[in-house]
CSV table of C-alpha atoms in Angstrom, one decimal:
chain,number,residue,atom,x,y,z
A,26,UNK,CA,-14.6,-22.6,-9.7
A,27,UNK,CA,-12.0,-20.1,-9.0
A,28,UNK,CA,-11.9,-19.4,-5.9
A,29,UNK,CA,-9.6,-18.0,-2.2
A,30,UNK,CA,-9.8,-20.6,0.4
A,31,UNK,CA,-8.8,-20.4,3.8
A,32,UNK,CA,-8.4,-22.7,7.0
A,33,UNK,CA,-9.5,-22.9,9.3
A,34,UNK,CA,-13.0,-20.6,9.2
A,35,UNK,CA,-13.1,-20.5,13.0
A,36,UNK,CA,-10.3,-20.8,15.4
A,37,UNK,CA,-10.4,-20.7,19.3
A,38,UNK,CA,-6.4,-20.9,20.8
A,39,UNK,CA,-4.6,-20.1,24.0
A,40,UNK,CA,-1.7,-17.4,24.4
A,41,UNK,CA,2.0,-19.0,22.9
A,42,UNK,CA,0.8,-22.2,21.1
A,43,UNK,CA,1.4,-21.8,17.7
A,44,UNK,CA,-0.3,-21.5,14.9
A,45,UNK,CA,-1.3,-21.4,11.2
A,46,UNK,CA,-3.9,-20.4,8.9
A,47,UNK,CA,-3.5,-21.4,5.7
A,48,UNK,CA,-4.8,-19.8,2.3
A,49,UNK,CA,-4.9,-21.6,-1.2
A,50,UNK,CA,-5.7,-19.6,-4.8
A,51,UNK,CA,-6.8,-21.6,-8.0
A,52,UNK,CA,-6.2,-18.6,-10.4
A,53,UNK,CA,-2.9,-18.5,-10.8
A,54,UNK,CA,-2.1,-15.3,-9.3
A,55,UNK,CA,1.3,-14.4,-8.7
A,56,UNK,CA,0.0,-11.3,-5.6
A,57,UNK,CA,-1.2,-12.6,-2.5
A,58,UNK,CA,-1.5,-11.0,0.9
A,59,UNK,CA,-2.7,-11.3,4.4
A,60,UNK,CA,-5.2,-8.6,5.9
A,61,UNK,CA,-6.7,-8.3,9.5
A,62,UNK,CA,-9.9,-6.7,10.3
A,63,UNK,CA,-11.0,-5.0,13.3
A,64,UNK,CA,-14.5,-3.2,14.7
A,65,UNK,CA,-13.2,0.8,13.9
A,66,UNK,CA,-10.1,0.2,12.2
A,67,UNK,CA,-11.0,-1.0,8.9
A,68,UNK,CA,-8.7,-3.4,7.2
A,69,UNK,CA,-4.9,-3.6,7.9
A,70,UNK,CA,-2.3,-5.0,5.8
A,71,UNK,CA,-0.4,-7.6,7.4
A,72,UNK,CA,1.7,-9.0,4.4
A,73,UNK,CA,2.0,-9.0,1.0
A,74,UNK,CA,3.9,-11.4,-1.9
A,75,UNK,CA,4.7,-10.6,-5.7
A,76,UNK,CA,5.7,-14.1,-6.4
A,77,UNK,CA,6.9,-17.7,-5.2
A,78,UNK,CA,9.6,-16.5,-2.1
A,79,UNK,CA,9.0,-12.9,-2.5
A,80,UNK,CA,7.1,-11.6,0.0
A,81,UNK,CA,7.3,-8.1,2.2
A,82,UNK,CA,5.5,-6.4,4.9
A,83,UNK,CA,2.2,-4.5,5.0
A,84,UNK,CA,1.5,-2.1,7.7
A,85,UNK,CA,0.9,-4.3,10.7
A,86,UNK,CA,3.3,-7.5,10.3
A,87,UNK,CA,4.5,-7.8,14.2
A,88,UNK,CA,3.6,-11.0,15.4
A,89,UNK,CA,3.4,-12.9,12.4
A,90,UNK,CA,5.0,-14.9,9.5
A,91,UNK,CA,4.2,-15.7,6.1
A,92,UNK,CA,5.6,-17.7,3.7
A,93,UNK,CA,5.6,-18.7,-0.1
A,94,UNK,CA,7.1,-21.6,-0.8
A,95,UNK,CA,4.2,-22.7,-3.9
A,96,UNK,CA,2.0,-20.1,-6.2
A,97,UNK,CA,-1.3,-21.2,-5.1
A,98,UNK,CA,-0.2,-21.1,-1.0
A,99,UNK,CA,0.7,-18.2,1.2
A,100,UNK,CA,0.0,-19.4,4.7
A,101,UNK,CA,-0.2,-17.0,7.6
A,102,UNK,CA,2.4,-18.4,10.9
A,103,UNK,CA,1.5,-16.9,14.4
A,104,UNK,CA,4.4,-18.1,16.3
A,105,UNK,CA,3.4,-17.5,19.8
A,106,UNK,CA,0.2,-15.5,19.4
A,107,UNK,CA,-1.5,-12.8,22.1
A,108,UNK,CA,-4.9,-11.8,22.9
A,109,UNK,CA,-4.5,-8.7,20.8
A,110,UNK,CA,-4.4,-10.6,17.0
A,111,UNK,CA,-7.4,-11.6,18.4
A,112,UNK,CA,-9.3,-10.6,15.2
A,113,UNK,CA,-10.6,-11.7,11.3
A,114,UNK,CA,-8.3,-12.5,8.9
A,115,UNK,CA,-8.4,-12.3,5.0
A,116,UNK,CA,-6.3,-13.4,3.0
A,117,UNK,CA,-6.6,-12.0,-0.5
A,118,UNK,CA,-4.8,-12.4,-4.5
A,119,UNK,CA,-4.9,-11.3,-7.8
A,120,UNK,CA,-3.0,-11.4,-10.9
A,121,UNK,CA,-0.1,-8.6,-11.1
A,122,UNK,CA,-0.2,-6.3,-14.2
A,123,UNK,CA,0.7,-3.2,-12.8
A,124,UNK,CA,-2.6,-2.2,-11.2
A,125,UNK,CA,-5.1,-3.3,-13.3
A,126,UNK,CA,-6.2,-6.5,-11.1
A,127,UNK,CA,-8.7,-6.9,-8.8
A,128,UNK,CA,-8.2,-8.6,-5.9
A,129,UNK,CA,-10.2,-11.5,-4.5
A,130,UNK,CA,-10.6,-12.5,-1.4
A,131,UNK,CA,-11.1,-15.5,0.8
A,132,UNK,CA,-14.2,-16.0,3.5
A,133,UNK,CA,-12.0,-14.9,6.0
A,134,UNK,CA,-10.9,-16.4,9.3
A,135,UNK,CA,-12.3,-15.7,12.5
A,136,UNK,CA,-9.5,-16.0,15.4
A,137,UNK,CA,-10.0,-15.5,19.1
A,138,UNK,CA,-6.7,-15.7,21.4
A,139,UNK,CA,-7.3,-16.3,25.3
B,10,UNK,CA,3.5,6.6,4.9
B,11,UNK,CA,-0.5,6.8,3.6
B,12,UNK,CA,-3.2,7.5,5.8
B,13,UNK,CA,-7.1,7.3,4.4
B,14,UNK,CA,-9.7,9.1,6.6
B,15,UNK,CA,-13.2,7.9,5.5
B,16,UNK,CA,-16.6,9.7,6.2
B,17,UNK,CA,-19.3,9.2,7.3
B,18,UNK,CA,-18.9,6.4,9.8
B,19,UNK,CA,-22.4,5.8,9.5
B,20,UNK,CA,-25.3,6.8,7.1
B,21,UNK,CA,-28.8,6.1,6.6
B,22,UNK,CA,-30.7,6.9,3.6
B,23,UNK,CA,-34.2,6.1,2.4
B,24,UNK,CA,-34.3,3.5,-0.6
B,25,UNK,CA,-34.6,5.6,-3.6
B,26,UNK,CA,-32.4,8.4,-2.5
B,27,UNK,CA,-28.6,9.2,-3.2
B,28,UNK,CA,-25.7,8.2,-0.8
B,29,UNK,CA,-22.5,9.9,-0.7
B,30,UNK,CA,-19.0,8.6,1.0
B,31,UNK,CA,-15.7,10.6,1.2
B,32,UNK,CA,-12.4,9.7,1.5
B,33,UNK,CA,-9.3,11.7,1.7
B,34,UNK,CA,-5.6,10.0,1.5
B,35,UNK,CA,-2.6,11.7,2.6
B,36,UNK,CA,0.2,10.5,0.2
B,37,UNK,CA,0.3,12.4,-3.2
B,38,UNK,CA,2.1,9.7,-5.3
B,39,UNK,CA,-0.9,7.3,-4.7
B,40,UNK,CA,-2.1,6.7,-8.2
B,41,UNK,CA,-5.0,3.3,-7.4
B,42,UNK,CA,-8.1,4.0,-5.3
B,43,UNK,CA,-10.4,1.2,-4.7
B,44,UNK,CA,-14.0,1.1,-3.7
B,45,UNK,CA,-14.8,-2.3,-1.3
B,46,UNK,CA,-18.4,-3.5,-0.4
B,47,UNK,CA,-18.7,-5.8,2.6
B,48,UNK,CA,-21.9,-7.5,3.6
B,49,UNK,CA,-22.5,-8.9,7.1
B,50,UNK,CA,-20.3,-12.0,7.6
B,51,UNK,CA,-19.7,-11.8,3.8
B,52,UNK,CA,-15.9,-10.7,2.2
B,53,UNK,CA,-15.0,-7.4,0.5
B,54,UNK,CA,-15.6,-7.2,-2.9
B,55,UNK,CA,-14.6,-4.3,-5.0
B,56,UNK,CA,-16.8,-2.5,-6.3
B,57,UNK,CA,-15.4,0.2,-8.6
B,58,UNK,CA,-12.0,1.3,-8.5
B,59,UNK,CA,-10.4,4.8,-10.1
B,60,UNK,CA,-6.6,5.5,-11.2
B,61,UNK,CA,-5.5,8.8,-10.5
B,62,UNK,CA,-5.2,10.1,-14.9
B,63,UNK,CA,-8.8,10.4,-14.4
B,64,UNK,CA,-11.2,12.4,-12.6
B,65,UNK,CA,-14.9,10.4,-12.6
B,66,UNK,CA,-15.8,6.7,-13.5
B,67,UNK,CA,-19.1,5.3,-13.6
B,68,UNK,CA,-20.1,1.6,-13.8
B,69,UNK,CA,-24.6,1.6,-13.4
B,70,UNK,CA,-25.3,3.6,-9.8
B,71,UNK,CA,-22.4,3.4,-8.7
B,72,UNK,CA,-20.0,6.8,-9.6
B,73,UNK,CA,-16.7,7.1,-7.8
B,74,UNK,CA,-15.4,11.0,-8.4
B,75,UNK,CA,-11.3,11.7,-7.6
B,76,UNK,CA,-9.9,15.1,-6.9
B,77,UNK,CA,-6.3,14.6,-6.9
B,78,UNK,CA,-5.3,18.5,-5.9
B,79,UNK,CA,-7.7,18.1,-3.0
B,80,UNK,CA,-6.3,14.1,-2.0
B,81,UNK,CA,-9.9,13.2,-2.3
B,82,UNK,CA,-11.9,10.8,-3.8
B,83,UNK,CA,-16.3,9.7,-2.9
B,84,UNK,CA,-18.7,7.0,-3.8
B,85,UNK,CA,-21.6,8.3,-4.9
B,86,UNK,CA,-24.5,5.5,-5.3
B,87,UNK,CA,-27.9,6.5,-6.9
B,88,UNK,CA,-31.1,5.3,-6.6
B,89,UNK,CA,-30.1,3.5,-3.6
B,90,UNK,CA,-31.7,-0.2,-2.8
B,91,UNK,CA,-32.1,-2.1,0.2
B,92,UNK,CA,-29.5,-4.5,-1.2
B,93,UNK,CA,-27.3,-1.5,-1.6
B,94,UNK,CA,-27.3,-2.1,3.1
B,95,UNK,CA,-23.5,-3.0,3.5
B,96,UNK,CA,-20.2,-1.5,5.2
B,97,UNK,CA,-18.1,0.2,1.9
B,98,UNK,CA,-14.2,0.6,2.5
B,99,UNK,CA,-12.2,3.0,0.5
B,100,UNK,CA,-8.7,2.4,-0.1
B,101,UNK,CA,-5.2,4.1,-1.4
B,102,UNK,CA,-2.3,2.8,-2.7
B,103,UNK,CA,0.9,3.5,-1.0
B,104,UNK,CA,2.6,5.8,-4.1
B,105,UNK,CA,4.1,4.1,-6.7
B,106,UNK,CA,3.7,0.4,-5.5
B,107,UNK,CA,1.1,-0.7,-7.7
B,108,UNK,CA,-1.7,-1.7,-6.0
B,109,UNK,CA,0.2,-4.2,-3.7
B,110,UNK,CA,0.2,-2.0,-0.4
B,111,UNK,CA,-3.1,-0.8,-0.2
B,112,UNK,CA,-4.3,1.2,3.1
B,113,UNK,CA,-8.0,1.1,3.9
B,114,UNK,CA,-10.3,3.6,4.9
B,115,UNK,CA,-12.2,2.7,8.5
B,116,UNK,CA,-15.8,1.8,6.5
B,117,UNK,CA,-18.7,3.7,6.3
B,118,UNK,CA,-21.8,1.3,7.2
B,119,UNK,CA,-24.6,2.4,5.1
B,120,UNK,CA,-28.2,1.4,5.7
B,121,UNK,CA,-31.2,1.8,3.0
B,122,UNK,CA,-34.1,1.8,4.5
B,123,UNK,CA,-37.2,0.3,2.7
């Protein structure tokens, strides 16, 4: 079944302990890209990658790393997160040809920061 | 850079009658608009999607209409269902990048009532 997967679904942390959330593709999409959602404020680019180690920033990327190290796997790194990515998180991917692709995303994850 | 205004933030309708979202974008060179349908606890899932060399596209009830003098494009849903009860994102591409930098509208959560 092709499919977006991400992990965890649910995370609880505390302030400054890193962590990830990962996010696997089984379509062989060369786009990925990392979204956050929040109540009012619709869905916010985080960051985005073309390919296997090209990858660039959306429109909110402070506070965060990604990486793409494998074509099926972008993971999303939060270093030392806050109370303020205290939000859901999707990742998303498509195939790239031009702009004819639509883009499928994962559950989502659901990340609360104390 | 882009910014997508999206109204109403809100809309009730009565199952059988038309519903009616707008969206205006600020950036002229954005050439992808897509429409996103997000059910509660569910992830987005486009819907319909227009490219700015045309003005109208249809796919069953669901009609997305672009003005591109204007920077404005609206969802137009007929013969609205109860299944049609979801929050619907609009979105614009940031000019000339494709689809991969994609700025969302806020959501307009539309009820059908039975």
């Amino acid at each position: 079944e092709a499919q977006v997967t991400q992990n965890p679904r649910y995370l609880i942390t505390v302030t400054g302990k890193k962590l990830t959330v990962t996010c696997s593709q089984n379509m062989n999409h060369e786009y990925m890209s990392w979204y956050r959602q929040d109540p009012g404020l619709g869905l916010r680019q985080i960051y985005y990658s073309m390919n296997v180690e090209v990858t660039d920033k959306g429109d909110v990327p402070e506070g965060y790393k990604v990486s793409r190290k494998e074509k099926r796997n972008f993971p999303l790194i939060l270093e030392s997160p806050s109370p303020n990515q205290t939000s859901l998180y999707f990742c998303a991917s498509s195939f790239f040809v031009g702009i004819t692709d639509t883009q499928y995303f994962g559950p989502g994850t659901r990340l609360t920061v104390l | 850079g882009e910014n997508v205004e999206q109204h109403p933030s809100t809309l009730s309708v009565q199952e059988g009658d038309s519903a009616v979202i707008k969206c205006t974008y600020s950036d002229s060179a954005s050439n992808y608009f897509p429409w996103y349908k997000q059910e509660l606890g569910k992830r987005p899932q486009l819907i319909i999607d227009i490219r700015s060399n045309v003005g109208e596209k249809k796919d069953q009830r669901i009609a997305v209409t672009l003005n591109k003098t204007a920077k404005h494009f609206s969802l137009h849903i007929t013969e609205t269902q109860p299944e049609d009860s979801a929050v619907y994102f609009c979105a614009a591409n940031l000019g000339n990048t494709g689809f991969q930098k994609l700025v969302f509208g806020t959501g307009t959560r539309l009820l059908v009532s039975p």
